[in-house]
Amino acid sequence: MNKRFKDDIIQLSHGDGGLKTGQLINGLLLKYLGNDILSRLTDSAVIDIAGNRELAFTTDSFVVNPIFFPGGDIGKLSICGTVNDLATCGAVPAAVSLSFILEEGLKVSHLEKILSSIKNTLDEIGIPVVTGDTKVVERGSADQVFINTAGIGFIDDRYTIEPSRIKEGDVIIINGPIADHGLAILSQREGFDFQVDIISDCAPLSGLVSQIKCVSRNIHALRDATRGGLATVLCEMAAAASVDIDIYEEKIPVRVQTRGMCEFLGMDPLYIANEGKMVVFSGKDDAEAVLKAMKKNIYGKESAIIGEVSSGKNGSVFLNTGIGTKRIVDIHYSEQLPRIC
Amino acid sequence: MNKRFKDDIIQLSHGDGGLKTGQLINGLLLKYLGNDILSRLTDSAVIDIAGNRELAFTTDSFVVNPIFFPGGDIGKLSICGTVNDLATCGAVPAAVSLSFILEEGLKVSHLEKILSSIKNTLDEIGIPVVTGDTKVVERGSADQVFINTAGIGFIDDRYTIEPSRIKEGDVIIINGPIADHGLAILSQREGFDFQVDIISDCAPLSGLVSQIKCVSRNIHALRDATRGGLATVLCEMAAAASVDIDIYEEKIPVRVQTRGMCEFLGMDPLYIANEGKMVVFSGKDDAEAVLKAMKKNIYGKESAIIGEVSSGKNGSVFLNTGIGTKRIVDIHYSEQLPRIC
């Protein structure tokens, strides 16, 4: 993985969560900063703190364009993204930091709308912002508003949820239809001139994760399918755990209008970002109970089993299509859509 | 403090750490997000975790322009700034997060120089980056590179260091000459056309704080004098603790070349940002021991006692000048210099 990074100039594709992002992280960032915790490349770092407690710690910067979109805005996104990263290791979110980079000239009414959205999302989750920062840069030096959130959470039950626990036979479950977030963003971009009715799935999933932990001690791994979409995160999980994965095209939930828009645009929903979708690797025996618990959650009503971990050890992901063929799912080389989060 | 925020448009002065930043924070951000911890407006949040342990948590975004300057760069700054914020509550830094927003077209050699600087600074402090994020935005949507770091640290000795502990008689000590960071940045700005020999004081101060904690249990409060300079942080501390402060112009260390440049430019060194200056409020009886310990630290050789907490309770700061007059030190209305951190 640690091949030398060969590009001379940063390109948009270095930030899209795909192949070139991986090259940047493995070839350059980890070359300087790699250590036992960071090099795992999990969504949250997990650190022993005292007694039975572990601390989860994560960060994300949000540069979504436009800042307001159907189903959310950069504020809601900045809280959901970080809370969902904490949830992927089974941590109960405790608090977030909030740091703004504002462009001179930003309308205060826009900032206020974002703050209101942040507050509503925090209230839903039940956590506070405990520390923050605000910078302002000259007009033209940033695009309206960028937000960074970092999150801390606690794991008190010595319940390890990480890719290394994935094993043959594990059942892969997702909590609903994919690709809505990326398409909702795209539909708001300038120059996009037809009406669609697609709403971002942006949602906090810490409650859903708590609920499935209650019904099973065999949740092996979790991952929120953001940049790069379901395909990319499955490839990363398969590689991290050195397992092969089979998924079934007909079982993967995609809304009719989303599928239609993807076909029209020539885009593959498997690679389109979500902001409220958790991929669950459950031990086989508990899969039905986990699915049932997920369906009870407001953000899991359309949960579905979409595949399983097979006996291969090559880190490959196979898509079994509706017409009975099987094709390899790879990480894409370049972005379909920049700045979706 | 919670007056309604009346501006319609975000201006550079909302980010300079002065009066309008305070209005934005108190009038808008805290209106939505205020809570017991955040509303204290300390540099780090302190959270009880288990047994005798407390967790310190802080964040800062860095948008300094230019990204390379005499004495440091945005990478070193992003680690020092966050570690120093942890140190202000007496926490021992444990780990940081690191999040990049990169502009398409950034030279990878520049990113590599920044990463190398981050690594060197982390190695000096002895902490890792444990979690991170990288976003790339289109050319023109950001200015080269912005960095956010969040930091976590632990307080294991139940040693509370916070403005509420400041009391009459406390001695105010600073670890060396002020105003070098802001002027070093200014000297690199386009259009600045005379040679100066001023180097940023950017430095990690967690070691210095550990050392003074070893010699005294009467460190009452700490604050790193960044945006807004020494004057602004003293005003904020006086207000937070409802005490009056006297400082003495002739005791405040300022390098000759720094003073000369300030006079030439009509700038007041008291209001110019530092990135390696800790303001220490020490109980009177321990002040000499604390000063001695500070002078032993590599970043404290020029430490000096600059004032004390007087008997007033109005939250006022008084500057006693060299010619025997006394004037009130206020928070400035507008920035002297944007994007110094």
PDB file of C-alpha atoms in Angstrom, chain B residues 33-250:
ATOM      1  CA  LEU B  33     -25.053  26.323  20.723  1.00  0.00           C
ATOM      2  CA  GLY B  34     -24.445  27.669  24.244  1.00  0.00           C
ATOM      3  CA  ASN B  35     -24.110  25.176  27.087  1.00  0.00           C
ATOM      4  CA  ASP B  36     -22.276  24.922  30.411  1.00  0.00           C
ATOM      5  CA  ILE B  37     -18.986  23.918  28.838  1.00  0.00           C
ATOM      6  CA  LEU B  38     -18.899  25.878  25.562  1.00  0.00           C
ATOM      7  CA  SER B  39     -20.152  29.098  27.145  1.00  0.00           C
ATOM      8  CA  ARG B  40     -17.067  29.286  29.350  1.00  0.00           C
ATOM      9  CA  LEU B  41     -15.148  30.119  26.152  1.00  0.00           C
ATOM     10  CA  THR B  42     -11.965  28.532  27.453  1.00  0.00           C
ATOM     11  CA  ASP B  43      -9.380  27.385  24.929  1.00  0.00           C
ATOM     12  CA  SER B  44     -10.108  23.745  25.753  1.00  0.00           C
ATOM     13  CA  ALA B  45     -13.232  22.027  26.985  1.00  0.00           C
ATOM     14  CA  VAL B  46     -12.652  19.936  30.098  1.00  0.00           C
ATOM     15  CA  ILE B  47     -14.847  16.872  30.524  1.00  0.00           C
ATOM     16  CA  ASP B  48     -14.943  14.371  33.391  1.00  0.00           C
ATOM     17  CA  ILE B  49     -14.285  10.886  32.115  1.00  0.00           C
ATOM     18  CA  ALA B  50     -13.508   8.261  34.704  1.00  0.00           C
ATOM     19  CA  GLY B  51     -12.066   8.073  38.174  1.00  0.00           C
ATOM     20  CA  ASN B  52      -9.667  10.946  38.634  1.00  0.00           C
ATOM     21  CA  ARG B  53      -9.274  11.678  34.948  1.00  0.00           C
ATOM     22  CA  GLU B  54     -10.450  14.637  32.979  1.00  0.00           C
ATOM     23  CA  LEU B  55     -10.342  14.947  29.215  1.00  0.00           C
ATOM     24  CA  ALA B  56      -9.389  18.205  27.520  1.00  0.00           C
ATOM     25  CA  PHE B  57     -10.692  18.720  23.987  1.00  0.00           C
ATOM     26  CA  THR B  58     -10.001  21.624  21.665  1.00  0.00           C
ATOM     27  CA  THR B  59     -10.031  22.595  18.001  1.00  0.00           C
ATOM     28  CA  ASP B  60      -8.651  25.276  15.705  1.00  0.00           C
ATOM     29  CA  SER B  61      -8.689  25.886  11.986  1.00  0.00           C
ATOM     30  CA  PHE B  62      -5.628  27.472  10.413  1.00  0.00           C
ATOM     31  CA  VAL B  63      -5.842  29.754   7.398  1.00  0.00           C
ATOM     32  CA  VAL B  64      -2.552  31.611   7.786  1.00  0.00           C
ATOM     33  CA  ASN B  65      -1.352  33.565   4.758  1.00  0.00           C
ATOM     34  CA  PRO B  66       1.360  33.013   3.604  1.00  0.00           C
ATOM     35  CA  ILE B  67       1.545  29.299   4.400  1.00  0.00           C
ATOM     36  CA  PHE B  68       5.335  29.485   4.865  1.00  0.00           C
ATOM     37  CA  PHE B  69       6.856  32.230   7.018  1.00  0.00           C
ATOM     38  CA  PRO B  70      10.067  32.884   8.994  1.00  0.00           C
ATOM     39  CA  GLY B  71      10.021  30.545  11.979  1.00  0.00           C
ATOM     40  CA  GLY B  72       7.339  28.175  10.791  1.00  0.00           C
ATOM     41  CA  ASP B  73       4.558  27.275   8.416  1.00  0.00           C
ATOM     42  CA  ILE B  74       0.872  26.387   8.532  1.00  0.00           C
ATOM     43  CA  GLY B  75       1.777  22.805   9.508  1.00  0.00           C
ATOM     44  CA  LYS B  76       3.864  23.655  12.572  1.00  0.00           C
ATOM     45  CA  LEU B  77       1.311  26.302  13.508  1.00  0.00           C
ATOM     46  CA  SER B  78      -1.588  23.842  13.306  1.00  0.00           C
ATOM     47  CA  ILE B  79       0.052  21.532  15.839  1.00  0.00           C
ATOM     48  CA  CYS B  80       1.413  24.218  18.175  1.00  0.00           C
ATOM     49  CA  GLY B  81      -1.884  26.114  18.248  1.00  0.00           C
ATOM     50  CA  THR B  82      -3.900  23.118  19.322  1.00  0.00           C
ATOM     51  CA  VAL B  83      -1.321  21.728  21.746  1.00  0.00           C
ATOM     52  CA  ASN B  84      -1.024  25.155  23.380  1.00  0.00           C
ATOM     53  CA  ASP B  85      -4.786  25.314  23.777  1.00  0.00           C
ATOM     54  CA  LEU B  86      -4.669  21.948  25.569  1.00  0.00           C
ATOM     55  CA  ALA B  87      -1.841  23.222  27.752  1.00  0.00           C
ATOM     56  CA  THR B  88      -3.891  26.242  28.889  1.00  0.00           C
ATOM     57  CA  CYS B  89      -5.992  23.977  31.079  1.00  0.00           C
ATOM     58  CA  GLY B  90      -2.977  22.052  32.285  1.00  0.00           C
ATOM     59  CA  ALA B  91      -3.729  18.997  30.158  1.00  0.00           C
ATOM     60  CA  VAL B  92      -0.987  16.723  28.901  1.00  0.00           C
ATOM     61  CA  PRO B  93      -1.577  16.430  25.137  1.00  0.00           C
ATOM     62  CA  ALA B  94      -2.309  12.859  24.039  1.00  0.00           C
ATOM     63  CA  ALA B  95      -3.220  12.996  20.357  1.00  0.00           C
ATOM     64  CA  VAL B  96      -4.433  15.261  17.577  1.00  0.00           C
ATOM     65  CA  SER B  97      -6.649  14.972  14.553  1.00  0.00           C
ATOM     66  CA  LEU B  98      -5.564  16.533  11.282  1.00  0.00           C
ATOM     67  CA  SER B  99      -7.893  17.644   8.534  1.00  0.00           C
ATOM     68  CA  PHE B 100      -6.797  19.244   5.285  1.00  0.00           C
ATOM     69  CA  ILE B 101      -8.784  21.352   2.869  1.00  0.00           C
ATOM     70  CA  LEU B 102      -6.567  21.512  -0.207  1.00  0.00           C
ATOM     71  CA  GLU B 103      -7.009  23.738  -3.238  1.00  0.00           C
ATOM     72  CA  GLU B 104      -6.844  21.973  -6.574  1.00  0.00           C
ATOM     73  CA  GLY B 105      -3.467  22.851  -8.076  1.00  0.00           C
ATOM     74  CA  LEU B 106      -1.541  22.949  -4.784  1.00  0.00           C
ATOM     75  CA  LYS B 107       2.017  21.805  -5.334  1.00  0.00           C
ATOM     76  CA  VAL B 108       2.582  18.405  -3.730  1.00  0.00           C
ATOM     77  CA  SER B 109       6.068  19.618  -2.749  1.00  0.00           C
ATOM     78  CA  HIS B 110       4.394  22.293  -0.630  1.00  0.00           C
ATOM     79  CA  LEU B 111       2.117  19.724   0.988  1.00  0.00           C
ATOM     80  CA  GLU B 112       5.138  17.533   1.653  1.00  0.00           C
ATOM     81  CA  LYS B 113       7.011  20.407   3.305  1.00  0.00           C
ATOM     82  CA  ILE B 114       3.972  21.028   5.521  1.00  0.00           C
ATOM     83  CA  LEU B 115       3.710  17.326   6.419  1.00  0.00           C
ATOM     84  CA  SER B 116       7.389  17.210   7.313  1.00  0.00           C
ATOM     85  CA  SER B 117       6.956  20.214   9.557  1.00  0.00           C
ATOM     86  CA  ILE B 118       3.905  18.636  11.219  1.00  0.00           C
ATOM     87  CA  LYS B 119       5.873  15.455  11.833  1.00  0.00           C
ATOM     88  CA  ASN B 120       8.817  17.317  13.386  1.00  0.00           C
ATOM     89  CA  THR B 121       6.541  19.274  15.685  1.00  0.00           C
ATOM     90  CA  LEU B 122       4.628  16.154  16.749  1.00  0.00           C
ATOM     91  CA  ASP B 123       7.911  14.348  17.419  1.00  0.00           C
ATOM     92  CA  GLU B 124       9.122  17.183  19.605  1.00  0.00           C
ATOM     93  CA  ILE B 125       5.918  17.052  21.659  1.00  0.00           C
ATOM     94  CA  GLY B 126       5.757  13.259  21.564  1.00  0.00           C
ATOM     95  CA  ILE B 127       2.191  12.790  20.337  1.00  0.00           C
ATOM     96  CA  PRO B 128       0.642  11.193  17.233  1.00  0.00           C
ATOM     97  CA  VAL B 129      -1.991  12.149  14.706  1.00  0.00           C
ATOM     98  CA  VAL B 130      -4.623   9.449  15.252  1.00  0.00           C
ATOM     99  CA  THR B 131      -7.392  10.444  12.869  1.00  0.00           C
ATOM    100  CA  GLY B 132      -7.667  12.678   9.829  1.00  0.00           C
ATOM    101  CA  ASP B 133      -9.491  13.816   6.756  1.00  0.00           C
ATOM    102  CA  THR B 134      -8.601  15.292   3.380  1.00  0.00           C
ATOM    103  CA  LYS B 135     -10.840  17.333   1.128  1.00  0.00           C
ATOM    104  CA  VAL B 136      -9.956  18.966  -2.172  1.00  0.00           C
ATOM    105  CA  VAL B 137     -11.877  21.949  -3.565  1.00  0.00           C
ATOM    106  CA  GLU B 138     -11.759  23.494  -7.030  1.00  0.00           C
ATOM    107  CA  ARG B 139      -9.106  26.042  -7.884  1.00  0.00           C
ATOM    108  CA  GLY B 140     -10.257  29.385  -6.517  1.00  0.00           C
ATOM    109  CA  SER B 141     -12.527  27.877  -3.838  1.00  0.00           C
ATOM    110  CA  ALA B 142      -9.844  27.928  -1.124  1.00  0.00           C
ATOM    111  CA  ASP B 143      -6.440  29.572  -0.715  1.00  0.00           C
ATOM    112  CA  GLN B 144      -3.841  26.792  -1.152  1.00  0.00           C
ATOM    113  CA  VAL B 145      -4.360  24.897   2.089  1.00  0.00           C
ATOM    114  CA  PHE B 146      -6.408  25.198   5.245  1.00  0.00           C
ATOM    115  CA  ILE B 147      -5.766  22.874   8.177  1.00  0.00           C
ATOM    116  CA  ASN B 148      -7.943  21.958  11.099  1.00  0.00           C
ATOM    117  CA  THR B 149      -6.534  20.175  14.103  1.00  0.00           C
ATOM    118  CA  ALA B 150      -8.448  19.026  17.133  1.00  0.00           C
ATOM    119  CA  GLY B 151      -6.588  17.845  20.188  1.00  0.00           C
ATOM    120  CA  ILE B 152      -7.278  15.661  23.153  1.00  0.00           C
ATOM    121  CA  GLY B 153      -5.299  15.596  26.366  1.00  0.00           C
ATOM    122  CA  PHE B 154      -5.667  14.332  29.882  1.00  0.00           C
ATOM    123  CA  ILE B 155      -5.583  15.936  33.303  1.00  0.00           C
ATOM    124  CA  ASP B 156      -4.763  13.310  35.884  1.00  0.00           C
ATOM    125  CA  ASP B 157      -3.872  15.417  38.888  1.00  0.00           C
ATOM    126  CA  ARG B 158      -7.159  17.188  39.663  1.00  0.00           C
ATOM    127  CA  TYR B 159      -5.292  20.440  39.200  1.00  0.00           C
ATOM    128  CA  THR B 160      -7.881  22.958  38.043  1.00  0.00           C
ATOM    129  CA  ILE B 161      -6.425  25.741  35.936  1.00  0.00           C
ATOM    130  CA  GLU B 162      -9.115  28.147  34.789  1.00  0.00           C
ATOM    131  CA  PRO B 163      -9.925  31.877  34.906  1.00  0.00           C
ATOM    132  CA  SER B 164     -12.291  31.438  37.862  1.00  0.00           C
ATOM    133  CA  ARG B 165      -9.254  30.685  40.055  1.00  0.00           C
ATOM    134  CA  ILE B 166      -7.628  34.075  39.340  1.00  0.00           C
ATOM    135  CA  LYS B 167      -7.542  36.255  42.471  1.00  0.00           C
ATOM    136  CA  GLU B 168      -6.197  39.510  43.826  1.00  0.00           C
ATOM    137  CA  GLY B 169      -2.433  39.469  44.167  1.00  0.00           C
ATOM    138  CA  ASP B 170      -1.840  36.913  41.393  1.00  0.00           C
ATOM    139  CA  VAL B 171       1.361  37.595  39.498  1.00  0.00           C
ATOM    140  CA  ILE B 172       1.216  37.675  35.689  1.00  0.00           C
ATOM    141  CA  ILE B 173       4.180  36.146  33.878  1.00  0.00           C
ATOM    142  CA  ILE B 174       4.855  35.752  30.157  1.00  0.00           C
ATOM    143  CA  ASN B 175       7.433  33.415  28.638  1.00  0.00           C
ATOM    144  CA  GLY B 176       9.181  35.930  26.376  1.00  0.00           C
ATOM    145  CA  PRO B 177       8.940  38.778  23.862  1.00  0.00           C
ATOM    146  CA  ILE B 178       5.594  39.523  22.237  1.00  0.00           C
ATOM    147  CA  ALA B 179       4.387  40.390  18.728  1.00  0.00           C
ATOM    148  CA  ASP B 180       6.949  38.454  16.702  1.00  0.00           C
ATOM    149  CA  HIS B 181       4.476  36.078  15.042  1.00  0.00           C
ATOM    150  CA  GLY B 182       2.151  38.722  13.648  1.00  0.00           C
ATOM    151  CA  LEU B 183       5.031  40.824  12.339  1.00  0.00           C
ATOM    152  CA  ALA B 184       6.778  37.805  10.807  1.00  0.00           C
ATOM    153  CA  ILE B 185       3.570  37.089   8.877  1.00  0.00           C
ATOM    154  CA  LEU B 186       3.165  40.714   7.864  1.00  0.00           C
ATOM    155  CA  SER B 187       6.751  40.888   6.635  1.00  0.00           C
ATOM    156  CA  GLN B 188       5.988  38.103   4.147  1.00  0.00           C
ATOM    157  CA  ARG B 189       2.865  39.628   2.698  1.00  0.00           C
ATOM    158  CA  GLU B 190       2.848  40.851  -0.861  1.00  0.00           C
ATOM    159  CA  GLY B 191       3.624  44.514  -1.154  1.00  0.00           C
ATOM    160  CA  PHE B 192       5.677  44.611   2.030  1.00  0.00           C
ATOM    161  CA  ASP B 193       8.895  45.959   0.631  1.00  0.00           C
ATOM    162  CA  PHE B 194      11.487  46.357   3.325  1.00  0.00           C
ATOM    163  CA  GLN B 195      13.791  43.786   4.857  1.00  0.00           C
ATOM    164  CA  VAL B 196      13.194  42.792   8.453  1.00  0.00           C
ATOM    165  CA  ASP B 197      14.671  40.137  10.636  1.00  0.00           C
ATOM    166  CA  ILE B 198      11.686  39.027  12.665  1.00  0.00           C
ATOM    167  CA  ILE B 199      10.970  35.340  13.208  1.00  0.00           C
ATOM    168  CA  SER B 200       7.667  33.888  14.386  1.00  0.00           C
ATOM    169  CA  ASP B 201       7.661  32.620  17.970  1.00  0.00           C
ATOM    170  CA  CYS B 202       5.493  29.649  16.929  1.00  0.00           C
ATOM    171  CA  ALA B 203       6.286  26.900  19.465  1.00  0.00           C
ATOM    172  CA  PRO B 204       4.661  24.080  21.431  1.00  0.00           C
ATOM    173  CA  LEU B 205       4.335  25.060  25.092  1.00  0.00           C
ATOM    174  CA  SER B 206       3.025  21.861  26.677  1.00  0.00           C
ATOM    175  CA  GLY B 207       6.463  21.062  28.119  1.00  0.00           C
ATOM    176  CA  LEU B 208       6.757  24.477  29.719  1.00  0.00           C
ATOM    177  CA  VAL B 209       3.312  24.082  31.285  1.00  0.00           C
ATOM    178  CA  SER B 210       4.191  20.631  32.655  1.00  0.00           C
ATOM    179  CA  GLN B 211       7.322  22.068  34.224  1.00  0.00           C
ATOM    180  CA  ILE B 212       5.589  24.934  36.006  1.00  0.00           C
ATOM    181  CA  LYS B 213       2.891  22.572  37.268  1.00  0.00           C
ATOM    182  CA  CYS B 214       5.708  20.563  38.870  1.00  0.00           C
ATOM    183  CA  VAL B 215       6.941  23.498  40.944  1.00  0.00           C
ATOM    184  CA  SER B 216       3.591  24.997  41.967  1.00  0.00           C
ATOM    185  CA  ARG B 217       0.030  23.961  42.770  1.00  0.00           C
ATOM    186  CA  ASN B 218      -0.900  27.628  42.521  1.00  0.00           C
ATOM    187  CA  ILE B 219      -0.959  28.180  38.786  1.00  0.00           C
ATOM    188  CA  HIS B 220      -4.433  29.722  38.665  1.00  0.00           C
ATOM    189  CA  ALA B 221      -4.912  30.345  34.963  1.00  0.00           C
ATOM    190  CA  LEU B 222      -3.084  30.082  31.656  1.00  0.00           C
ATOM    191  CA  ARG B 223      -3.786  31.541  28.256  1.00  0.00           C
ATOM    192  CA  ASP B 224      -1.836  31.575  25.022  1.00  0.00           C
ATOM    193  CA  ALA B 225      -1.780  35.068  23.587  1.00  0.00           C
ATOM    194  CA  THR B 226      -2.739  34.415  19.961  1.00  0.00           C
ATOM    195  CA  ARG B 227      -5.284  36.414  17.922  1.00  0.00           C
ATOM    196  CA  GLY B 228      -5.721  39.864  19.402  1.00  0.00           C
ATOM    197  CA  GLY B 229      -2.363  39.648  21.160  1.00  0.00           C
ATOM    198  CA  LEU B 230      -1.503  40.049  24.833  1.00  0.00           C
ATOM    199  CA  ALA B 231      -3.898  42.976  25.306  1.00  0.00           C
ATOM    200  CA  THR B 232      -6.971  41.084  24.117  1.00  0.00           C
ATOM    201  CA  VAL B 233      -6.334  37.932  26.139  1.00  0.00           C
ATOM    202  CA  LEU B 234      -5.682  39.969  29.302  1.00  0.00           C
ATOM    203  CA  CYS B 235      -8.963  41.826  28.754  1.00  0.00           C
ATOM    204  CA  GLU B 236     -10.778  38.528  28.282  1.00  0.00           C
ATOM    205  CA  MET B 237      -9.192  37.004  31.391  1.00  0.00           C
ATOM    206  CA  ALA B 238      -9.976  40.095  33.498  1.00  0.00           C
ATOM    207  CA  ALA B 239     -13.586  40.000  32.323  1.00  0.00           C
ATOM    208  CA  ALA B 240     -13.935  36.241  32.826  1.00  0.00           C
ATOM    209  CA  ALA B 241     -12.562  36.449  36.371  1.00  0.00           C
ATOM    210  CA  SER B 242     -14.143  39.825  37.246  1.00  0.00           C
ATOM    211  CA  VAL B 243     -10.820  41.228  38.375  1.00  0.00           C
ATOM    212  CA  ASP B 244      -8.717  44.235  37.438  1.00  0.00           C
ATOM    213  CA  ILE B 245      -5.223  43.789  36.062  1.00  0.00           C
ATOM    214  CA  ASP B 246      -2.205  46.096  36.111  1.00  0.00           C
ATOM    215  CA  ILE B 247       0.560  45.570  33.581  1.00  0.00           C
ATOM    216  CA  TYR B 248       3.777  47.550  33.243  1.00  0.00           C
ATOM    217  CA  GLU B 249       4.883  48.716  29.807  1.00  0.00           C
ATOM    218  CA  GLU B 250       8.585  48.592  30.672  1.00  0.00           C
TER     219      GLU B 250
END
